[in-house]
Short mmCIF file of C-alpha atoms and ligand atoms in Angstrom, two decimals:
data_model
loop_
_atom_site.label_atom_id
_atom_site.label_comp_id
_atom_site.label_asym_id
_atom_site.label_seq_id
_atom_site.Cartn_x
_atom_site.Cartn_y
_atom_site.Cartn_z
CA MET A 1 -52.15 -16.10 -48.65
CA VAL A 2 -55.37 -17.96 -47.94
CA GLU A 3 -53.94 -20.94 -49.77
CA ARG A 4 -50.74 -20.85 -47.79
CA ILE A 5 -52.59 -20.85 -44.49
CA SER A 6 -54.86 -23.69 -45.52
CA ARG A 7 -51.93 -25.69 -46.86
CA ASN A 8 -49.97 -25.14 -43.67
CA ILE A 9 -52.91 -26.18 -41.51
CA ASP A 10 -53.49 -29.31 -43.60
CA ARG A 11 -49.88 -30.28 -43.19
CA ILE A 12 -49.92 -29.61 -39.44
CA ARG A 13 -53.08 -31.68 -39.05
CA GLN A 14 -51.47 -34.61 -40.83
CA VAL A 15 -48.48 -34.50 -38.52
CA VAL A 16 -50.68 -34.10 -35.44
CA SER A 17 -52.92 -37.01 -36.51
CA ALA A 18 -49.96 -39.29 -37.09
CA LEU A 19 -48.28 -38.41 -33.81
CA GLY A 20 -51.52 -38.56 -31.86
CA ALA A 21 -52.43 -41.93 -33.38
CA ALA A 22 -49.07 -43.29 -32.29
CA ARG A 23 -50.09 -42.36 -28.74
CA GLY A 24 -53.63 -43.69 -29.10
CA LYS A 25 -55.19 -40.26 -29.43
CA ASP A 26 -57.64 -38.82 -31.96
CA ARG A 27 -56.66 -35.64 -33.67
CA GLN A 28 -59.55 -33.95 -31.85
CA GLU A 29 -57.89 -34.70 -28.55
CA ILE A 30 -55.01 -32.42 -29.45
CA THR A 31 -56.09 -28.81 -29.74
CA ILE A 32 -54.28 -26.65 -32.26
CA LEU A 33 -54.21 -23.11 -30.95
CA ALA A 34 -53.46 -20.46 -33.58
CA VAL A 35 -51.14 -17.84 -32.12
CA THR A 36 -52.12 -14.60 -33.82
CA LYS A 37 -49.87 -11.95 -32.25
CA GLY A 38 -48.82 -9.56 -34.96
CA ARG A 39 -51.35 -11.06 -37.41
CA THR A 40 -54.31 -9.22 -38.86
CA VAL A 41 -58.01 -9.73 -38.33
CA GLU A 42 -58.18 -11.00 -41.92
CA GLN A 43 -55.61 -13.66 -41.14
CA ILE A 44 -57.53 -14.69 -38.06
CA LYS A 45 -60.66 -15.04 -40.18
CA GLU A 46 -58.73 -17.30 -42.52
CA VAL A 47 -57.68 -19.69 -39.77
CA ILE A 48 -61.20 -19.74 -38.38
CA ALA A 49 -62.47 -20.60 -41.87
CA GLN A 50 -60.12 -23.59 -41.77
CA GLY A 51 -61.87 -24.87 -38.68
CA ILE A 52 -59.45 -23.58 -36.06
CA ALA A 53 -61.50 -22.70 -32.99
CA ASP A 54 -58.81 -21.52 -30.58
CA ILE A 55 -57.00 -18.20 -30.91
CA GLY A 56 -54.06 -17.18 -28.75
CA GLU A 57 -52.86 -13.64 -28.12
CA ASN A 58 -49.97 -12.30 -26.06
CA ARG A 59 -51.20 -8.81 -25.26
CA VAL A 60 -54.52 -7.70 -23.88
CA GLN A 61 -54.72 -4.48 -25.92
CA GLU A 62 -54.00 -6.20 -29.22
CA ALA A 63 -56.44 -8.98 -28.38
CA LEU A 64 -59.19 -6.50 -27.52
CA VAL A 65 -58.96 -4.79 -30.88
CA LYS A 66 -59.21 -8.12 -32.71
CA TYR A 67 -61.86 -9.54 -30.45
CA ASN A 68 -64.05 -6.51 -31.06
CA ALA A 69 -63.48 -6.70 -34.82
CA LEU A 70 -64.62 -10.30 -35.03
CA PRO A 71 -68.10 -11.63 -34.51
CA HIS A 72 -68.49 -13.38 -31.18
CA PRO A 73 -71.50 -14.84 -29.45
CA PRO A 74 -72.97 -12.49 -26.89
CA ARG A 75 -71.80 -13.21 -23.40
CA PRO A 76 -74.47 -14.85 -21.31
CA ALA A 77 -76.35 -12.57 -18.96
CA LEU A 78 -74.20 -11.81 -15.97
CA SER A 79 -76.41 -13.74 -13.61
CA SER A 80 -75.85 -16.91 -15.61
CA PHE A 81 -72.23 -16.29 -16.43
CA LYS A 82 -70.89 -18.72 -13.90
CA GLU A 83 -70.50 -21.69 -16.17
CA PRO A 84 -67.47 -23.33 -17.75
CA SER A 85 -66.58 -21.34 -20.81
CA ASP A 86 -66.00 -24.46 -22.87
CA ASP A 87 -69.68 -25.23 -22.64
CA ARG A 88 -70.46 -22.03 -24.50
CA LYS A 89 -71.70 -22.84 -27.96
CA GLY A 90 -70.44 -21.18 -31.10
CA GLY A 91 -67.64 -18.77 -31.72
CA VAL A 92 -63.95 -19.22 -31.14
CA LYS A 93 -62.23 -19.39 -27.82
CA TRP A 94 -59.73 -16.72 -26.90
CA HIS A 95 -56.60 -17.64 -25.01
CA MET A 96 -54.24 -15.31 -23.22
CA ILE A 97 -50.74 -16.75 -23.57
CA GLY A 98 -48.51 -13.76 -22.81
CA HIS A 99 -47.43 -12.36 -19.47
CA LEU A 100 -50.42 -10.70 -17.83
CA GLN A 101 -49.98 -7.59 -15.74
CA THR A 102 -52.33 -7.02 -12.85
CA ASN A 103 -53.56 -3.72 -14.28
CA LYS A 104 -54.80 -5.55 -17.40
CA VAL A 105 -56.66 -8.26 -15.55
CA LYS A 106 -60.03 -6.57 -15.67
CA GLU A 107 -60.06 -6.41 -19.47
CA ALA A 108 -58.50 -9.86 -19.80
CA VAL A 109 -61.28 -11.42 -17.77
CA ARG A 110 -63.86 -9.87 -20.07
CA ILE A 111 -62.56 -11.40 -23.27
CA PHE A 112 -60.47 -14.49 -22.60
CA ASP A 113 -61.96 -17.94 -22.25
CA LEU A 114 -58.70 -19.36 -20.94
CA ILE A 115 -55.86 -17.44 -19.35
CA GLN A 116 -52.87 -19.72 -19.79
CA SER A 117 -50.20 -17.49 -18.29
CA VAL A 118 -51.03 -17.45 -14.60
CA ASP A 119 -47.61 -17.29 -13.02
CA SER A 120 -48.21 -16.11 -9.47
CA LEU A 121 -50.64 -16.41 -6.62
CA ARG A 122 -51.01 -12.65 -6.66
CA LEU A 123 -52.14 -12.67 -10.29
CA ALA A 124 -54.52 -15.55 -9.63
CA ARG A 125 -56.11 -13.62 -6.79
CA ALA A 126 -56.51 -10.54 -8.97
CA ILE A 127 -58.16 -12.61 -11.70
CA SER A 128 -60.54 -14.26 -9.28
CA LYS A 129 -61.51 -10.89 -7.87
CA GLU A 130 -62.30 -9.37 -11.28
CA ALA A 131 -64.10 -12.51 -12.45
CA GLY A 132 -66.19 -12.37 -9.30
CA LYS A 133 -67.32 -8.85 -10.15
CA ILE A 134 -68.95 -10.09 -13.37
CA ASN A 135 -69.89 -13.44 -11.88
CA LYS A 136 -67.73 -15.33 -14.34
CA GLN A 137 -66.01 -18.61 -13.73
CA GLN A 138 -62.59 -17.92 -15.27
CA ASP A 139 -60.68 -20.88 -16.63
CA ILE A 140 -56.92 -20.65 -16.24
CA LEU A 141 -53.75 -22.68 -16.66
CA LEU A 142 -50.74 -22.39 -14.40
CA GLU A 143 -47.63 -21.39 -16.30
CA VAL A 144 -44.65 -23.42 -15.20
CA GLN A 145 -41.07 -22.39 -15.70
CA THR A 146 -39.71 -25.81 -16.59
CA SER A 147 -36.33 -24.55 -17.83
CA PRO A 148 -33.75 -22.76 -15.72
CA GLU A 149 -33.74 -19.71 -18.03
CA LYS A 150 -33.88 -16.65 -15.76
CA SER A 151 -35.73 -14.35 -18.13
CA LYS A 152 -38.83 -16.53 -18.26
CA PHE A 153 -42.03 -16.11 -16.30
CA GLY A 154 -43.68 -18.98 -14.54
CA LEU A 155 -44.04 -20.88 -11.33
CA LYS A 156 -41.29 -23.25 -10.31
CA PRO A 157 -42.19 -26.91 -10.68
CA GLN A 158 -41.60 -27.54 -7.00
CA GLU A 159 -44.05 -24.75 -6.08
CA ILE A 160 -46.88 -26.20 -8.11
CA PRO A 161 -48.53 -28.65 -5.69
CA GLU A 162 -48.80 -25.98 -2.98
CA VAL A 163 -49.80 -23.14 -5.31
CA PHE A 164 -52.30 -25.38 -7.07
CA LYS A 165 -54.02 -26.02 -3.76
CA GLU A 166 -54.20 -22.32 -2.93
CA ILE A 167 -55.34 -21.22 -6.36
CA SER A 168 -57.92 -23.93 -6.83
CA SER A 169 -59.59 -22.74 -3.66
CA LEU A 170 -60.24 -19.28 -5.15
CA SER A 171 -63.94 -18.84 -5.84
CA TYR A 172 -64.04 -17.63 -9.42
CA LEU A 173 -61.16 -19.61 -10.91
CA GLU A 174 -60.94 -23.08 -12.33
CA VAL A 175 -57.48 -24.44 -12.94
CA LYS A 176 -57.80 -26.50 -16.10
CA GLY A 177 -54.20 -27.55 -16.53
CA LEU A 178 -50.61 -26.48 -17.02
CA MET A 179 -48.66 -24.59 -19.64
CA THR A 180 -44.99 -24.10 -20.35
CA ILE A 181 -42.80 -22.25 -22.83
CA ALA A 182 -39.57 -24.01 -23.69
CA PRO A 183 -36.56 -21.82 -24.50
CA PHE A 184 -36.26 -20.97 -28.17
CA THR A 185 -33.99 -23.38 -30.00
CA ASP A 186 -33.23 -24.73 -33.45
CA ASN A 187 -33.12 -28.24 -32.11
CA PRO A 188 -36.52 -29.46 -30.89
CA GLU A 189 -34.88 -32.23 -28.89
CA THR A 190 -33.60 -29.55 -26.52
CA SER A 191 -37.21 -28.97 -25.42
CA ARG A 192 -37.96 -32.59 -24.61
CA PRO A 193 -36.82 -32.59 -20.96
CA TYR A 194 -38.90 -29.46 -20.24
CA PHE A 195 -42.01 -30.98 -21.79
CA LYS A 196 -41.43 -34.11 -19.80
CA ILE A 197 -41.30 -32.10 -16.58
CA LEU A 198 -44.67 -30.49 -17.37
CA ARG A 199 -46.37 -33.75 -18.22
CA GLU A 200 -45.05 -35.49 -15.12
CA LEU A 201 -46.17 -32.57 -13.01
CA SER A 202 -49.65 -32.76 -14.54
CA GLU A 203 -49.83 -36.42 -13.54
CA LYS A 204 -49.01 -35.67 -9.91
CA ILE A 205 -51.94 -33.34 -9.37
CA ASP A 206 -55.40 -34.44 -8.34
CA TRP A 207 -57.47 -32.59 -10.93
CA ARG A 208 -60.91 -33.99 -10.22
CA GLN A 209 -62.19 -31.00 -8.31
CA GLU A 210 -61.19 -28.63 -11.11
CA THR A 211 -61.74 -30.52 -14.35
CA GLY A 212 -64.42 -33.06 -13.44
CA ASP A 213 -63.95 -36.10 -15.62
CA ARG A 214 -61.81 -34.31 -18.14
CA ARG A 215 -58.10 -34.65 -18.45
CA PRO A 216 -56.11 -31.56 -17.56
CA ILE A 217 -54.91 -29.39 -20.40
CA VAL A 218 -51.19 -29.78 -21.03
CA SER A 219 -50.32 -26.78 -23.21
CA MET A 220 -46.82 -27.03 -24.65
CA GLY A 221 -45.05 -27.01 -28.00
CA MET A 222 -44.73 -24.24 -30.57
CA SER A 223 -43.92 -24.25 -34.29
CA GLY A 224 -40.38 -25.51 -33.81
CA ASP A 225 -41.03 -28.28 -31.34
CA PHE A 226 -44.70 -29.28 -31.35
CA ALA A 227 -43.96 -32.80 -32.57
CA VAL A 228 -41.72 -33.45 -29.58
CA ALA A 229 -44.35 -31.88 -27.33
CA ILE A 230 -47.02 -34.29 -28.57
CA GLU A 231 -44.66 -37.20 -28.07
CA GLU A 232 -44.26 -36.03 -24.49
CA GLY A 233 -48.00 -35.75 -23.88
CA ALA A 234 -49.15 -32.29 -25.01
CA ASN A 235 -52.87 -32.03 -25.73
CA MET A 236 -52.71 -28.37 -26.73
CA ILE A 237 -50.06 -26.96 -29.05
CA ARG A 238 -49.59 -23.26 -29.75
CA LEU A 239 -48.62 -22.46 -33.32
CA GLY A 240 -47.81 -19.14 -34.95
CA ARG A 241 -45.19 -19.42 -37.66
CA ALA A 242 -46.14 -22.95 -38.68
CA ILE A 243 -49.59 -21.66 -39.60
CA PHE A 244 -48.79 -18.28 -41.09
CA SER A 245 -45.31 -18.46 -42.59
CA HIS A 246 -43.79 -19.90 -45.72
CA SER A 247 -42.34 -23.26 -45.04
C1 PLP B 301 -45.45 -16.59 -30.03
C2 PLP B 301 -45.85 -17.69 -29.13
C3 PLP B 301 -46.15 -18.98 -29.62
C4 PLP B 301 -46.04 -19.34 -31.09
O1 PLP B 301 -44.74 -19.32 -31.52
P1 PLP B 301 -44.35 -19.86 -32.97
O2 PLP B 301 -42.93 -20.21 -32.83
O3 PLP B 301 -44.63 -18.76 -33.92
O4 PLP B 301 -45.20 -21.07 -33.22
C5 PLP B 301 -46.56 -19.93 -28.72
N1 PLP B 301 -46.66 -19.68 -27.40
C6 PLP B 301 -46.37 -18.47 -26.88
C7 PLP B 301 -46.49 -18.25 -25.41
C8 PLP B 301 -45.94 -17.45 -27.73
O5 PLP B 301 -45.62 -16.26 -27.21
#
Protein backbone atom coordinates (compact mmCIF):
# COMPACT_ATOMS: atom_id res chain seq x y z
CA MET A 1 0.00 0.00 0.00
CA VAL A 2 2.64 2.47 1.12
CA GLU A 3 4.76 1.39 -1.81
CA ARG A 4 1.95 1.85 -4.25
CA ILE A 5 1.29 5.39 -3.07
CA SER A 6 4.94 6.34 -3.19
CA ARG A 7 5.34 4.77 -6.63
CA ASN A 8 2.28 6.59 -7.92
CA ILE A 9 3.49 9.91 -6.54
CA ASP A 10 6.94 9.41 -8.07
CA ARG A 11 5.40 8.74 -11.42
CA ILE A 12 3.07 11.75 -11.18
CA ARG A 13 5.99 13.99 -10.22
CA GLN A 14 7.95 12.86 -13.25
CA VAL A 15 5.06 13.68 -15.55
CA VAL A 16 4.44 17.03 -13.83
CA SER A 17 8.15 17.95 -14.02
CA ALA A 18 8.33 17.13 -17.71
CA LEU A 19 5.16 19.01 -18.58
CA GLY A 20 6.05 21.95 -16.37
CA ALA A 21 9.56 22.15 -17.84
CA ALA A 22 8.06 22.30 -21.32
CA ARG A 23 6.20 25.42 -20.15
CA GLY A 24 9.22 26.89 -18.37
CA LYS A 25 7.96 26.01 -14.91
CA ASP A 26 9.64 24.26 -11.98
CA ARG A 27 7.85 21.33 -10.49
CA GLN A 28 7.40 23.39 -7.33
CA GLU A 29 5.31 25.87 -9.26
CA ILE A 30 2.67 23.23 -9.84
CA THR A 31 1.01 22.14 -6.63
CA ILE A 32 -0.13 18.54 -6.39
CA LEU A 33 -3.19 18.42 -4.18
CA ALA A 34 -4.03 14.96 -2.82
CA VAL A 35 -7.78 14.44 -2.90
CA THR A 36 -8.54 12.23 0.08
CA LYS A 37 -12.32 11.82 0.07
CA GLY A 38 -13.11 8.27 1.04
CA ARG A 39 -9.49 7.63 2.07
CA THR A 40 -8.34 6.86 5.59
CA VAL A 41 -6.24 8.89 7.98
CA GLU A 42 -3.48 6.30 7.48
CA GLN A 43 -3.53 6.92 3.75
CA ILE A 44 -3.35 10.65 4.32
CA LYS A 45 -0.32 10.12 6.54
CA GLU A 46 1.31 8.17 3.75
CA VAL A 47 0.92 10.96 1.21
CA ILE A 48 2.19 13.50 3.72
CA ALA A 49 5.22 11.27 4.30
CA GLN A 50 5.87 11.51 0.56
CA GLY A 51 6.11 15.26 0.83
CA ILE A 52 2.59 16.16 -0.27
CA ALA A 53 1.58 19.27 1.66
CA ASP A 54 -1.90 19.91 0.30
CA ILE A 55 -4.93 17.81 1.16
CA GLY A 56 -8.33 18.21 -0.48
CA GLU A 57 -11.65 17.07 0.93
CA ASN A 58 -15.18 17.30 -0.46
CA ARG A 59 -17.22 17.24 2.72
CA VAL A 60 -16.84 19.29 5.85
CA GLN A 61 -17.83 16.51 8.27
CA GLU A 62 -15.41 13.99 6.78
CA ALA A 63 -12.65 16.58 6.71
CA LEU A 64 -13.22 17.51 10.36
CA VAL A 65 -12.77 13.94 11.52
CA LYS A 66 -9.50 13.61 9.60
CA TYR A 67 -8.24 17.04 10.51
CA ASN A 68 -8.74 16.29 14.18
CA ALA A 69 -7.03 12.92 13.85
CA LEU A 70 -3.90 14.41 12.33
CA PRO A 71 -1.37 16.63 14.01
CA HIS A 72 -1.68 20.23 12.94
CA PRO A 73 0.06 23.36 14.12
CA PRO A 74 -1.98 25.30 16.62
CA ARG A 75 -3.92 28.11 15.05
CA PRO A 76 -2.42 31.48 15.84
CA ALA A 77 -4.09 33.42 18.61
CA LEU A 78 -7.29 34.92 17.33
CA SER A 79 -6.00 38.45 17.56
CA SER A 80 -3.19 37.61 15.16
CA PHE A 81 -5.17 35.33 12.92
CA LYS A 82 -5.58 37.84 10.16
CA GLU A 83 -2.68 36.76 8.03
CA PRO A 84 -2.44 34.84 4.78
CA SER A 85 -2.71 31.18 5.62
CA ASP A 86 0.09 30.27 3.24
CA ASP A 87 2.51 32.11 5.46
CA ARG A 88 1.76 29.71 8.28
CA LYS A 89 4.73 27.48 8.88
CA GLY A 90 4.53 23.73 9.22
CA GLY A 91 1.70 21.31 8.76
CA VAL A 92 -0.32 20.57 5.69
CA LYS A 93 -2.83 22.84 4.09
CA TRP A 94 -6.45 21.77 3.94
CA HIS A 95 -8.52 22.53 0.88
CA MET A 96 -12.27 22.38 0.55
CA ILE A 97 -13.06 21.26 -2.98
CA GLY A 98 -16.66 20.05 -2.71
CA HIS A 99 -19.87 22.03 -2.78
CA LEU A 100 -20.17 23.99 0.44
CA GLN A 101 -23.53 24.55 2.06
CA THR A 102 -24.08 27.72 4.01
CA ASN A 103 -24.87 25.82 7.20
CA LYS A 104 -21.39 24.23 7.11
CA VAL A 105 -19.50 27.45 6.58
CA LYS A 106 -18.72 28.03 10.23
CA GLU A 107 -16.88 24.72 10.58
CA ALA A 108 -15.28 25.05 7.15
CA VAL A 109 -13.74 28.38 8.06
CA ARG A 110 -12.19 26.84 11.16
CA ILE A 111 -10.26 24.12 9.36
CA PHE A 112 -9.71 24.98 5.72
CA ASP A 113 -6.77 27.03 4.51
CA LEU A 114 -8.28 27.42 1.06
CA ILE A 115 -11.93 27.05 0.12
CA GLN A 116 -11.84 26.34 -3.60
CA SER A 117 -15.54 25.85 -4.20
CA VAL A 118 -16.98 29.33 -3.77
CA ASP A 119 -19.78 29.34 -6.31
CA SER A 120 -22.02 32.21 -5.29
CA LEU A 121 -21.94 35.68 -3.84
CA ARG A 122 -24.21 34.49 -1.08
CA LEU A 123 -21.74 31.80 -0.03
CA ALA A 124 -18.85 34.26 -0.21
CA ARG A 125 -20.70 36.63 2.09
CA ALA A 126 -21.42 33.84 4.56
CA ILE A 127 -17.75 32.83 4.58
CA SER A 128 -16.57 36.38 5.12
CA LYS A 129 -18.99 36.79 7.99
CA GLU A 130 -17.84 33.63 9.79
CA ALA A 131 -14.18 34.39 9.12
CA GLY A 132 -14.71 37.83 10.59
CA LYS A 133 -15.99 36.31 13.82
CA ILE A 134 -12.65 34.58 14.40
CA ASN A 135 -10.65 37.38 12.79
CA LYS A 136 -9.35 35.10 10.07
CA GLN A 137 -8.42 36.11 6.58
CA GLN A 138 -9.98 33.26 4.58
CA ASP A 139 -8.38 32.40 1.27
CA ILE A 140 -10.79 31.24 -1.40
CA LEU A 141 -10.98 30.38 -5.09
CA LEU A 142 -13.97 31.09 -7.28
CA GLU A 143 -15.38 27.94 -8.82
CA VAL A 144 -16.22 28.47 -12.46
CA GLN A 145 -18.62 26.34 -14.41
CA THR A 146 -16.65 26.24 -17.64
CA SER A 147 -18.72 23.47 -19.25
CA PRO A 148 -22.40 23.70 -20.11
CA GLU A 149 -23.26 20.65 -17.96
CA LYS A 150 -26.35 21.60 -15.96
CA SER A 151 -25.66 19.47 -12.91
CA LYS A 152 -22.45 21.28 -12.04
CA PHE A 153 -21.96 24.02 -9.49
CA GLY A 154 -20.04 27.14 -10.27
CA LEU A 155 -20.21 30.70 -11.45
CA LYS A 156 -20.67 31.35 -15.14
CA PRO A 157 -17.55 32.64 -16.88
CA GLN A 158 -19.33 35.80 -17.95
CA GLU A 159 -20.30 36.55 -14.33
CA ILE A 160 -16.75 36.36 -13.06
CA PRO A 161 -15.44 39.91 -13.60
CA GLU A 162 -18.43 41.42 -11.79
CA VAL A 163 -18.60 38.82 -9.02
CA PHE A 164 -14.84 39.01 -8.53
CA LYS A 165 -15.15 42.73 -7.87
CA GLU A 166 -17.92 42.23 -5.33
CA ILE A 167 -16.29 39.33 -3.56
CA SER A 168 -12.84 40.84 -3.40
CA SER A 169 -14.32 43.78 -1.55
CA LEU A 170 -15.50 41.55 1.32
CA SER A 171 -13.41 42.19 4.41
CA TYR A 172 -12.34 38.74 5.50
CA LEU A 173 -11.85 37.06 2.13
CA GLU A 174 -8.96 36.95 -0.25
CA VAL A 175 -9.64 35.59 -3.69
CA LYS A 176 -6.49 33.71 -4.64
CA GLY A 177 -7.56 32.35 -7.99
CA LEU A 178 -10.00 30.21 -9.93
CA MET A 179 -10.99 26.57 -9.98
CA THR A 180 -12.98 24.41 -12.34
CA ILE A 181 -14.15 20.82 -12.60
CA ALA A 182 -14.32 19.47 -16.12
CA PRO A 183 -17.02 16.88 -16.87
CA PHE A 184 -15.89 13.32 -16.31
CA THR A 185 -14.61 11.72 -19.49
CA ASP A 186 -12.38 8.93 -20.75
CA ASN A 187 -10.79 11.26 -23.24
CA PRO A 188 -8.73 14.01 -21.59
CA GLU A 189 -8.81 16.07 -24.77
CA THR A 190 -12.49 16.70 -24.09
CA SER A 191 -11.45 18.80 -21.07
CA ARG A 192 -9.04 21.03 -22.97
CA PRO A 193 -11.52 23.74 -24.03
CA TYR A 194 -12.81 24.06 -20.45
CA PHE A 195 -9.32 24.42 -19.04
CA LYS A 196 -8.57 26.99 -21.67
CA ILE A 197 -11.60 29.03 -20.63
CA LEU A 198 -10.42 29.06 -17.00
CA ARG A 199 -6.89 30.09 -17.84
CA GLU A 200 -8.03 32.86 -20.17
CA LEU A 201 -10.42 34.08 -17.52
CA SER A 202 -7.61 34.14 -14.96
CA GLU A 203 -5.60 36.33 -17.32
CA LYS A 204 -8.38 38.88 -17.65
CA ILE A 205 -8.59 39.65 -13.95
CA ASP A 206 -6.48 42.21 -12.16
CA TRP A 207 -5.26 40.14 -9.23
CA ARG A 208 -2.79 42.52 -7.63
CA GLN A 209 -5.05 43.61 -4.81
CA GLU A 210 -5.75 40.00 -3.82
CA THR A 211 -2.55 38.09 -4.47
CA GLY A 212 0.15 40.75 -4.21
CA ASP A 213 3.02 39.75 -6.45
CA ARG A 214 1.93 36.16 -6.71
CA ARG A 215 0.27 34.62 -9.68
CA PRO A 216 -3.32 33.56 -9.16
CA ILE A 217 -3.99 29.92 -8.45
CA VAL A 218 -5.45 28.11 -11.44
CA SER A 219 -6.82 24.87 -9.98
CA MET A 220 -7.84 22.41 -12.67
CA GLY A 221 -7.13 18.86 -13.77
CA MET A 222 -7.85 15.57 -12.02
CA SER A 223 -6.40 12.07 -12.40
CA GLY A 224 -7.75 11.58 -15.91
CA ASP A 225 -6.81 14.91 -17.41
CA PHE A 226 -4.12 16.63 -15.33
CA ALA A 227 -1.57 16.51 -18.15
CA VAL A 228 -3.89 18.47 -20.43
CA ALA A 229 -4.63 20.85 -17.56
CA ILE A 230 -0.92 21.62 -17.10
CA GLU A 231 -0.55 22.17 -20.82
CA GLU A 232 -3.36 24.69 -20.55
CA GLY A 233 -1.80 26.52 -17.62
CA ALA A 234 -2.89 24.79 -14.40
CA ASN A 235 -0.65 25.48 -11.41
CA MET A 236 -2.66 23.30 -9.03
CA ILE A 237 -3.88 19.82 -9.94
CA ARG A 238 -6.23 17.76 -7.79
CA LEU A 239 -5.49 14.06 -7.77
CA GLY A 240 -7.31 11.21 -6.08
CA ARG A 241 -7.20 7.98 -8.05
CA ALA A 242 -3.81 8.68 -9.62
CA ILE A 243 -2.30 8.74 -6.14
CA PHE A 244 -4.23 5.99 -4.40
CA SER A 245 -5.26 3.46 -7.03
CA HIS A 246 -3.56 0.69 -8.92
CA SER A 247 -2.46 1.89 -12.28
C1 LIG B 1 -12.80 13.66 -6.43
C2 LIG B 1 -12.31 14.97 -6.92
C3 LIG B 1 -11.04 15.10 -7.52
C4 LIG B 1 -10.11 13.93 -7.76
O1 LIG B 1 -10.62 13.06 -8.69
P1 LIG B 1 -9.74 11.85 -9.25
O2 LIG B 1 -10.36 11.56 -10.56
O3 LIG B 1 -9.84 10.76 -8.26
O4 LIG B 1 -8.35 12.37 -9.40
C5 LIG B 1 -10.63 16.36 -7.90
N1 LIG B 1 -11.42 17.45 -7.74
C6 LIG B 1 -12.65 17.37 -7.19
C7 LIG B 1 -13.47 18.60 -7.04
C8 LIG B 1 -13.13 16.12 -6.78
O5 LIG B 1 -14.36 16.04 -6.26
